[in-house]
mmCIF file of C-alpha atoms in Angstrom:
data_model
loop_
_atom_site.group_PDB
_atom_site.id
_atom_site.type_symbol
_atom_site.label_atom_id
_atom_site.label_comp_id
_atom_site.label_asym_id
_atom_site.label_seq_id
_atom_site.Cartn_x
_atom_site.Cartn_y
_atom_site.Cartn_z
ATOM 1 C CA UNK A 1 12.956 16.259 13.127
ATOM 2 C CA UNK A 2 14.953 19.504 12.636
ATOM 3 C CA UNK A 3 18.341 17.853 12.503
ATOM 4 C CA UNK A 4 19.073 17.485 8.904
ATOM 5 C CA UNK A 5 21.631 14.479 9.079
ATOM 6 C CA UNK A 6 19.691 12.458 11.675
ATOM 7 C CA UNK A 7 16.100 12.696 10.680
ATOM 8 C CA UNK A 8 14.889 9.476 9.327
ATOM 9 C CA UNK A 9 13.219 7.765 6.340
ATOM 10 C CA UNK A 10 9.485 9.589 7.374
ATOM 11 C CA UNK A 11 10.742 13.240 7.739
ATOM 12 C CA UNK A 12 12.545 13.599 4.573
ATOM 13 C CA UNK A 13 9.923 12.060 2.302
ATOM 14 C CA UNK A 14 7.505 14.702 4.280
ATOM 15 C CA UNK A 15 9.528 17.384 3.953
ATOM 16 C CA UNK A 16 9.821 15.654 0.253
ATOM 17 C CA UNK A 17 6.234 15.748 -0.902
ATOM 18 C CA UNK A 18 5.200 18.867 0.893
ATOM 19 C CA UNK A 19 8.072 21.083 -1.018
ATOM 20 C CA UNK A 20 6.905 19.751 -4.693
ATOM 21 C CA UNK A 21 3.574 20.546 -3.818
ATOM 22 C CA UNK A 22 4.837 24.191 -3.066
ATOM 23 C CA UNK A 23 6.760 23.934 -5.832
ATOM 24 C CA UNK A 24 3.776 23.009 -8.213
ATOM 25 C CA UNK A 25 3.260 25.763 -11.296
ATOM 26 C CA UNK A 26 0.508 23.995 -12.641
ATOM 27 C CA UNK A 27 -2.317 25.407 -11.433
ATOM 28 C CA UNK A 28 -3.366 22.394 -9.512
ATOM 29 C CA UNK A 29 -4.524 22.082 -5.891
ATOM 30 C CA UNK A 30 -3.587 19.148 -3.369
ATOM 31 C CA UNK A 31 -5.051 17.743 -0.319
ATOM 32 C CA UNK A 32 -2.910 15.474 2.235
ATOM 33 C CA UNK A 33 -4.583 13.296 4.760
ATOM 34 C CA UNK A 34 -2.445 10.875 6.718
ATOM 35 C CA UNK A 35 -3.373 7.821 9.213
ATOM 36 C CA UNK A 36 -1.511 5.394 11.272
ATOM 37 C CA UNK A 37 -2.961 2.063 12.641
ATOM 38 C CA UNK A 38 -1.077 -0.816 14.722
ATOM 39 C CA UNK A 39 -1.431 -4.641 14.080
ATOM 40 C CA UNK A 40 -1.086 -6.166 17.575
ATOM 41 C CA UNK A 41 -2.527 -9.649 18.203
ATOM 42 C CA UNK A 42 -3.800 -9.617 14.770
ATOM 43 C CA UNK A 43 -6.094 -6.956 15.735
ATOM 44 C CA UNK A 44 -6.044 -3.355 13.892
ATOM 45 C CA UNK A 45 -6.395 -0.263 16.418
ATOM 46 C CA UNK A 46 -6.150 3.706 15.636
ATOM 47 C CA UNK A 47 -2.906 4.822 16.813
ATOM 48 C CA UNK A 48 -4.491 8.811 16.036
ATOM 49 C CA UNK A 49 -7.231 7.686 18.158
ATOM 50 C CA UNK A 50 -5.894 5.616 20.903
ATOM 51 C CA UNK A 51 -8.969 5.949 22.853
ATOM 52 C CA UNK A 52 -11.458 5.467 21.005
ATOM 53 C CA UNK A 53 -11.839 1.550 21.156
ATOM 54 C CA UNK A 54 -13.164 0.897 17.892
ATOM 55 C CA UNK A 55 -13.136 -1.575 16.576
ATOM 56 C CA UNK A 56 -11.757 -1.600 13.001
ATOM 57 C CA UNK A 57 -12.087 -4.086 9.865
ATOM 58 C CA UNK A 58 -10.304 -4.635 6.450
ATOM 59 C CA UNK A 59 -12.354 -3.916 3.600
ATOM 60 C CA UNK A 60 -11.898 -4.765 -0.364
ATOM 61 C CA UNK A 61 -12.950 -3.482 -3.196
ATOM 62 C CA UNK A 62 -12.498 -3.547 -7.203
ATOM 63 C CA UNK A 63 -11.724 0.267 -6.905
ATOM 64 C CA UNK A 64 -10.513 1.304 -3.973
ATOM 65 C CA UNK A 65 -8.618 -2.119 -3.430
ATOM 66 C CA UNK A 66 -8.176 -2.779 0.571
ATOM 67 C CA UNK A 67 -8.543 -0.360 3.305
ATOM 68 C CA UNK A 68 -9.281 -0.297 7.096
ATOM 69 C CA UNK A 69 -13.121 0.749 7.774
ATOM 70 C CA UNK A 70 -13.035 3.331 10.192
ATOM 71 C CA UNK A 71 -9.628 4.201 10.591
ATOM 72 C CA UNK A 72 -8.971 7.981 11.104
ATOM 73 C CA UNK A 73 -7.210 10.497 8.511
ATOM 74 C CA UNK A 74 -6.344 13.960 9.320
ATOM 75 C CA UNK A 75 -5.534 16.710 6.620
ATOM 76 C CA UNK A 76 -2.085 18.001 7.213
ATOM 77 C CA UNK A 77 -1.084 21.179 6.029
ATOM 78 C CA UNK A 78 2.550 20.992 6.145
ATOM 79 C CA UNK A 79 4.970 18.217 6.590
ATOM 80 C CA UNK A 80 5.977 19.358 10.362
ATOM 81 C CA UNK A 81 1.948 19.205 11.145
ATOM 82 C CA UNK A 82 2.555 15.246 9.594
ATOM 83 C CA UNK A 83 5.208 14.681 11.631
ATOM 84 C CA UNK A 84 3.988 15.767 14.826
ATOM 85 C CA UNK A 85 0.886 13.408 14.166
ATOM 86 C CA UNK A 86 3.460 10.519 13.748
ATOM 87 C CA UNK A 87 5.271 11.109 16.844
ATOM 88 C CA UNK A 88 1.813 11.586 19.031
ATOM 89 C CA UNK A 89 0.563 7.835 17.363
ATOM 90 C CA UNK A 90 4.405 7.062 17.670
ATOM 91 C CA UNK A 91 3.537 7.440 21.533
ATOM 92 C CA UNK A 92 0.591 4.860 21.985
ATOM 93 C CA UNK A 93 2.485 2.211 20.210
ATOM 94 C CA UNK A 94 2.784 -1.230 21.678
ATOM 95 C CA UNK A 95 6.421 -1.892 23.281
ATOM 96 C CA UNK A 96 7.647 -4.356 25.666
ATOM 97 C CA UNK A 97 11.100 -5.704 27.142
ATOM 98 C CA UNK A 98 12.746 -8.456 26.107
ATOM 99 C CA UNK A 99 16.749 -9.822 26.928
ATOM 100 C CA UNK A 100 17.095 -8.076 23.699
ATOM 101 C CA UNK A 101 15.383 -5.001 23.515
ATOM 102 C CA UNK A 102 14.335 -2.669 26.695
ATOM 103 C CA UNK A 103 12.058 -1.317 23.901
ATOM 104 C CA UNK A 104 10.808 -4.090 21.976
ATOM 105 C CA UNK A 105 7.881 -3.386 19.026
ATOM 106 C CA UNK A 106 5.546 -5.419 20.042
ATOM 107 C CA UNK A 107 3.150 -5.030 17.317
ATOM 108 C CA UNK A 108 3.606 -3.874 13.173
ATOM 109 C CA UNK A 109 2.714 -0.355 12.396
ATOM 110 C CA UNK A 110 1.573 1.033 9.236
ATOM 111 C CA UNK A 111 1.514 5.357 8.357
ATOM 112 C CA UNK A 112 -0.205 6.265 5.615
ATOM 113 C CA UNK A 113 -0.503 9.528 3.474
ATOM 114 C CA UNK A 114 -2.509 9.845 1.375
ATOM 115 C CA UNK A 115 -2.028 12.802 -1.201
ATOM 116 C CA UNK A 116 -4.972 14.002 -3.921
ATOM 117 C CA UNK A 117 -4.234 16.047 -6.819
ATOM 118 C CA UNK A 118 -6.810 18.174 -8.581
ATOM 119 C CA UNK A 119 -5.430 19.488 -11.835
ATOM 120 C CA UNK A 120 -7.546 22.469 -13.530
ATOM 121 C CA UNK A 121 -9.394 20.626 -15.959
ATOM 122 C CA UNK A 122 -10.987 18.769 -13.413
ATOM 123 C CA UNK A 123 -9.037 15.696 -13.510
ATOM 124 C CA UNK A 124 -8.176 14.114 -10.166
ATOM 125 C CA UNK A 125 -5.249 11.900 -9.428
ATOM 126 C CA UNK A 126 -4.399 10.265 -6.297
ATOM 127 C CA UNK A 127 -1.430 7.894 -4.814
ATOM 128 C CA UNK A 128 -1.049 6.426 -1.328
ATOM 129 C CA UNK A 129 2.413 5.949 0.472
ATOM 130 C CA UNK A 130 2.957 3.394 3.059
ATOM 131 C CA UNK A 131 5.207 3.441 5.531
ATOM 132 C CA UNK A 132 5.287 -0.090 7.255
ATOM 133 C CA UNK A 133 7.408 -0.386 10.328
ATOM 134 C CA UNK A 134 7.888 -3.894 10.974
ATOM 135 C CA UNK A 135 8.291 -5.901 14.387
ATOM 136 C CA UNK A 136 11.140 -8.505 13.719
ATOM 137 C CA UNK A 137 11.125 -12.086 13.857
ATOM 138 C CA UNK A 138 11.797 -13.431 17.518
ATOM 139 C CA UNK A 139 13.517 -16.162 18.845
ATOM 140 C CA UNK A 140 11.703 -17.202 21.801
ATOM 141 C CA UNK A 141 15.013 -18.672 23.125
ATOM 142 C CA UNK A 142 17.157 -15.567 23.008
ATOM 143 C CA UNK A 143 14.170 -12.823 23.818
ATOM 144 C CA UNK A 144 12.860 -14.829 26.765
ATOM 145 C CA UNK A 145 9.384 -13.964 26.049
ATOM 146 C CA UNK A 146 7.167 -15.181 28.894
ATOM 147 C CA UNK A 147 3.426 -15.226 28.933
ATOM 148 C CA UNK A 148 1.968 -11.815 27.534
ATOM 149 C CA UNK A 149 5.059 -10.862 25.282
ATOM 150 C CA UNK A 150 5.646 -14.413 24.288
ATOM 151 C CA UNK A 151 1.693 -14.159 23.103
ATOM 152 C CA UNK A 152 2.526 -11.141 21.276
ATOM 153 C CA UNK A 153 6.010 -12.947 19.829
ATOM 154 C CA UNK A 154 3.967 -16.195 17.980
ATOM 155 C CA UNK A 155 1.423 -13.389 16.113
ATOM 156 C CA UNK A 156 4.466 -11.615 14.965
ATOM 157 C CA UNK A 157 6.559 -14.432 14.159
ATOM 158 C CA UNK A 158 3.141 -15.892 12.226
ATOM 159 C CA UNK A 159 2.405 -12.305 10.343
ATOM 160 C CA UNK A 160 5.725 -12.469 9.246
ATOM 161 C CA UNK A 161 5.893 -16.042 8.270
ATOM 162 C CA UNK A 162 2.643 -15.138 5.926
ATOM 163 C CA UNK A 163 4.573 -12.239 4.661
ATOM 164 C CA UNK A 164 7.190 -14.391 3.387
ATOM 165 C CA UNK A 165 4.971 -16.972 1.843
ATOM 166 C CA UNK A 166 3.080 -14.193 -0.108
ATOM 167 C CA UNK A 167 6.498 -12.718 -1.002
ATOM 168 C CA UNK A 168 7.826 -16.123 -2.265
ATOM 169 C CA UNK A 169 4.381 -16.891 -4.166
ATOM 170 C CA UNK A 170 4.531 -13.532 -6.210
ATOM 171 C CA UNK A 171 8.561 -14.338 -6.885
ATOM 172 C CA UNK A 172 7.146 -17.260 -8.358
ATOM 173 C CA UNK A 173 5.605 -17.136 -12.065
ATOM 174 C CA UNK A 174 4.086 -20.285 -11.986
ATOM 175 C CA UNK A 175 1.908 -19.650 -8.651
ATOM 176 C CA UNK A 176 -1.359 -18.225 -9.420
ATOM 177 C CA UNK A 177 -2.160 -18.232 -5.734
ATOM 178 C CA UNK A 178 -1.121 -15.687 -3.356
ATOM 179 C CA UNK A 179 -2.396 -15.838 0.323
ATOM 180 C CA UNK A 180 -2.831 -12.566 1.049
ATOM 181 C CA UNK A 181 -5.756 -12.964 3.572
ATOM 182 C CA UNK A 182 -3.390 -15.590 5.780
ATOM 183 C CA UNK A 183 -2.570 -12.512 8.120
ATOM 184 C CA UNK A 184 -3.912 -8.905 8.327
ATOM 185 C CA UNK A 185 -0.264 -7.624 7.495
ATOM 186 C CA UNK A 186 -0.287 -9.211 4.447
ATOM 187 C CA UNK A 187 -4.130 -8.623 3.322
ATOM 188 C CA UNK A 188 -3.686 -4.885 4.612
ATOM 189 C CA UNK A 189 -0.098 -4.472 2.508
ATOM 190 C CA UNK A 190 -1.742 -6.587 -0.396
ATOM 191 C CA UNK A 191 -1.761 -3.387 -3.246
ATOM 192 C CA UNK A 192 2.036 -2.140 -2.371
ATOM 193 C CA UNK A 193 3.281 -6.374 -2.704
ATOM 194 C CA UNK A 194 1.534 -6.960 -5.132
ATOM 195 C CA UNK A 195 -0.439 -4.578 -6.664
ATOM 196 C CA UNK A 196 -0.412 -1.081 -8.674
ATOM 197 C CA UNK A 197 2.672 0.262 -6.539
ATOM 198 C CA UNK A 198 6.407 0.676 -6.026
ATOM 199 C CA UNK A 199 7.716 -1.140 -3.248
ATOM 200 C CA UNK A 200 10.935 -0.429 -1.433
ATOM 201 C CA UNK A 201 12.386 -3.124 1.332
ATOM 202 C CA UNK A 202 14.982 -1.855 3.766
ATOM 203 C CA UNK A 203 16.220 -5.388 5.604
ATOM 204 C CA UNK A 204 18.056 -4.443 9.125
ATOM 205 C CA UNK A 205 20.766 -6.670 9.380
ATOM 206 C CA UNK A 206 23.612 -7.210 12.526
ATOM 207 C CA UNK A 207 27.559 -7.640 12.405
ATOM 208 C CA UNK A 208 27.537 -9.361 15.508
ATOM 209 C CA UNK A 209 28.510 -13.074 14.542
ATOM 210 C CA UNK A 210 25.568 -14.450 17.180
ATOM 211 C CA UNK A 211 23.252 -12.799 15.382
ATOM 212 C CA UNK A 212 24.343 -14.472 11.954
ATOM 213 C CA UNK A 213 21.091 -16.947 11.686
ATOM 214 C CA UNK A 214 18.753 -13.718 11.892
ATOM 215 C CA UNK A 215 20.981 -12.027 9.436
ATOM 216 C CA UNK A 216 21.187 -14.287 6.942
ATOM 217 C CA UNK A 217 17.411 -15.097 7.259
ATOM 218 C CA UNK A 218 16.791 -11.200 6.610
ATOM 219 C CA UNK A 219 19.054 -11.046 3.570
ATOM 220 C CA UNK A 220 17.302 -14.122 1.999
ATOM 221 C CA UNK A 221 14.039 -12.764 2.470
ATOM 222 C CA UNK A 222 15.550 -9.784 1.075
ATOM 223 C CA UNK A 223 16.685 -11.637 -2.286
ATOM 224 C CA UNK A 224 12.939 -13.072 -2.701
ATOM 225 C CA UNK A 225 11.328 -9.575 -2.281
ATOM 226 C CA UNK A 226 13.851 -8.453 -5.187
ATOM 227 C CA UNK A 227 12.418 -10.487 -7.817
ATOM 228 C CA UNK A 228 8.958 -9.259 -7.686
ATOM 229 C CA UNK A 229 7.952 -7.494 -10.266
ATOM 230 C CA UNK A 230 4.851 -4.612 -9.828
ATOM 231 C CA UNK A 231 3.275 -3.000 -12.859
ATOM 232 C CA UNK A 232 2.869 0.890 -12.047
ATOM 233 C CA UNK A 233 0.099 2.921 -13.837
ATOM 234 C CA UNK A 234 -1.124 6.890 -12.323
ATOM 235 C CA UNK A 235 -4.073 6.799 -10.889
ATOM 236 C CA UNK A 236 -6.781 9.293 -11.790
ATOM 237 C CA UNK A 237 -10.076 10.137 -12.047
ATOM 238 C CA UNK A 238 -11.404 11.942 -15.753
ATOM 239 C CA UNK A 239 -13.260 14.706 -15.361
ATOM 240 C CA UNK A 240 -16.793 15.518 -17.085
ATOM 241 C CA UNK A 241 -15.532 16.859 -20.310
ATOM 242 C CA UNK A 242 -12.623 14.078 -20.732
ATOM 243 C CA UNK A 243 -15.791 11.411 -20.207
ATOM 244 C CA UNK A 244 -17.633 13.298 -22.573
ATOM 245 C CA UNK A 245 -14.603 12.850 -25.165
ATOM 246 C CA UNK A 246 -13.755 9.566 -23.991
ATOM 247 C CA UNK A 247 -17.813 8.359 -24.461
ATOM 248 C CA UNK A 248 -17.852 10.711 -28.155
ATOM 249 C CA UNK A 249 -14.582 8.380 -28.964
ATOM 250 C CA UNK A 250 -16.147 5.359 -28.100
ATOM 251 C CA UNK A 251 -19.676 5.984 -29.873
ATOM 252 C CA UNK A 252 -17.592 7.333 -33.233
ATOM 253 C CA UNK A 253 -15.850 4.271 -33.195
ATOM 254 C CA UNK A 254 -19.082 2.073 -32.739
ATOM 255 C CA UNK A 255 -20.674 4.159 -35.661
ATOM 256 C CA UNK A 256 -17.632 3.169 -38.283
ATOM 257 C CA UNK A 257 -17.832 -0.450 -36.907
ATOM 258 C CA UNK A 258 -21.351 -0.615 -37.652
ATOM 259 C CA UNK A 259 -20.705 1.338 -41.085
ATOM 260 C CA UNK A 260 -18.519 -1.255 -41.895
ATOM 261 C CA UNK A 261 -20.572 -4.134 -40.980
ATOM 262 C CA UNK A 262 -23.336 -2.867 -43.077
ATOM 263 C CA UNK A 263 -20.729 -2.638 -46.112
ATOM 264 C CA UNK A 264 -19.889 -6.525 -45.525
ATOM 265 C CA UNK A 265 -23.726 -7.455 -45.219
ATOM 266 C CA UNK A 266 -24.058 -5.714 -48.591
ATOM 267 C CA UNK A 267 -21.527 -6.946 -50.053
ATOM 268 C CA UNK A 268 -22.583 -10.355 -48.821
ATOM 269 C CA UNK A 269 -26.096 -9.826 -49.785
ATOM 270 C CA UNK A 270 -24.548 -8.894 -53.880
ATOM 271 C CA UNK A 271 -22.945 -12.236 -53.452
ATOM 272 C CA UNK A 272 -25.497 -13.906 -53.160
ATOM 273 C CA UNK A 273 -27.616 -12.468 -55.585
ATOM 274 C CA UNK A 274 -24.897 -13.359 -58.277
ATOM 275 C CA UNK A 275 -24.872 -17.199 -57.322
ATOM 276 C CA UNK A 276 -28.747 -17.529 -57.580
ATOM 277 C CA UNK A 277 -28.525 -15.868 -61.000
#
């Protein structure tokens, strides 16, 4: 964390948000919360609260679009107090060897922060960034998963099968389908695929030439994900007084429409009049 050349993707986009807020001049004030849950076995569980066996559920909704019910969040004051919550859920993460990997993911992981702006005339905007740390497909015949771990290799292999459908439906302008709810990775990720967000993809690739069928999977998945296309718009909450304006708009608006209505009827009515004459 406090080498500047080796930290990675998390602790500069901390260190990131946490110095604009500082640098803020508008007046505004800001409130960071930030949560971390695993996906193992297709189950979700509170990597902040590794105890606490509960057990959690996806929810949807029109405005608040899909969350986890019950998951944790913890204010964070400053982006080292961030990162030293990522590290501690960092620590109860599932892992596993395999004849690949003496550490082996053994489950997807998802931080969020969440980050709420309050300017001064009340207005209230609010965006979410996910960090999604993905297990990687397996190949049963070169990890030599056996029994628990090769369990744990079929619900990856099938979240990330799901992922790729859903990727390669929303590439496609003629689906009007996308199966979002096929895996909790995908139904969980559903706003930052395909939703009101910006989505980056960073694809891990090898040089070694046995590992060419993974690679060249990766990089086509890769070229799917690239032609999705995500309208962006802030999100916010109005105030009482920009309601109030917003509702004195609306009812001006309805008064002239009516005004002119009644001009037409009139009009229509002289009409009328004329032709039974």
């Amino acid at each position: 964390f406090d080498d500047p050349e080796d930290r990675g993707m998390i602790p500069r986009a901390l260190d990131e948000i946490f110095d604009r807020i500082d640098k803020d001049k508008s007046g505004s004030s800001f409130e960071v919360k930030l949560s971390m849950v695993e996906i193992y076995l297709e189950e979700l569980l509170d990597l902040l609260k590794p105890n606490a066996y509960q057990r959690l559920r996806l929810r949807e909704s029109v405005l608040q679009g899909v969350w986890v019910e019950g998951l944790s969040q913890y204010s964070v004051p400053s982006s080292r107090a961030a990162m030293e919550l990522v590290l501690g859920g960092m620590a109860h993460r599932t892992v596993g060897a395999t004849n690949m990997n003496e550490a082996s993911s053994r489950s997807h992981c998802i931080v969020s922060l969440r980050v709420e702006r309050a300017l001064p005339d009340g207005v209230v905007q609010c965006g979410v960034l996910h960090f999604a740390d993905l297990a990687g497909m397996e190949r049963v015949d070169r990890t030599g998963a056996q029994g628990q771990t090769l369990e744990e290799a079929k619900r990856i292999n099938l979240s990330l099968s799901a992922l790729g459908n859903c990727i390669g439906a929303l590439s496609d302008p003629y689906r009007t389908h996308i199966p979002f709810r096929d895996a909790k990775l995908t139904f969980l990720l559903k706003n930052s695929l395909g939703g009101n967000a910006k989505t980056t993809l960073l694809v891990a690739c090898s040089s070694r030439h046995r590992d060419i069928d993974e690679t060249v999977t990766a990089l086509r998945f890769g070229a799917r994900a690239r032609a999705v296309r995500n309208v962006v718009k802030v999100n916010q909450k109005l105030c009482a007084q920009e309601l109030q304006r917003l509702l004195d708009k609306l009812q001006q608006e309805h008064r002239t429409l009516q005004q002119y209505c009644l001009s037409l009827e009139q009009q229509l009515d002289g009409l009328t009049s004329k032709e039974n004459a």
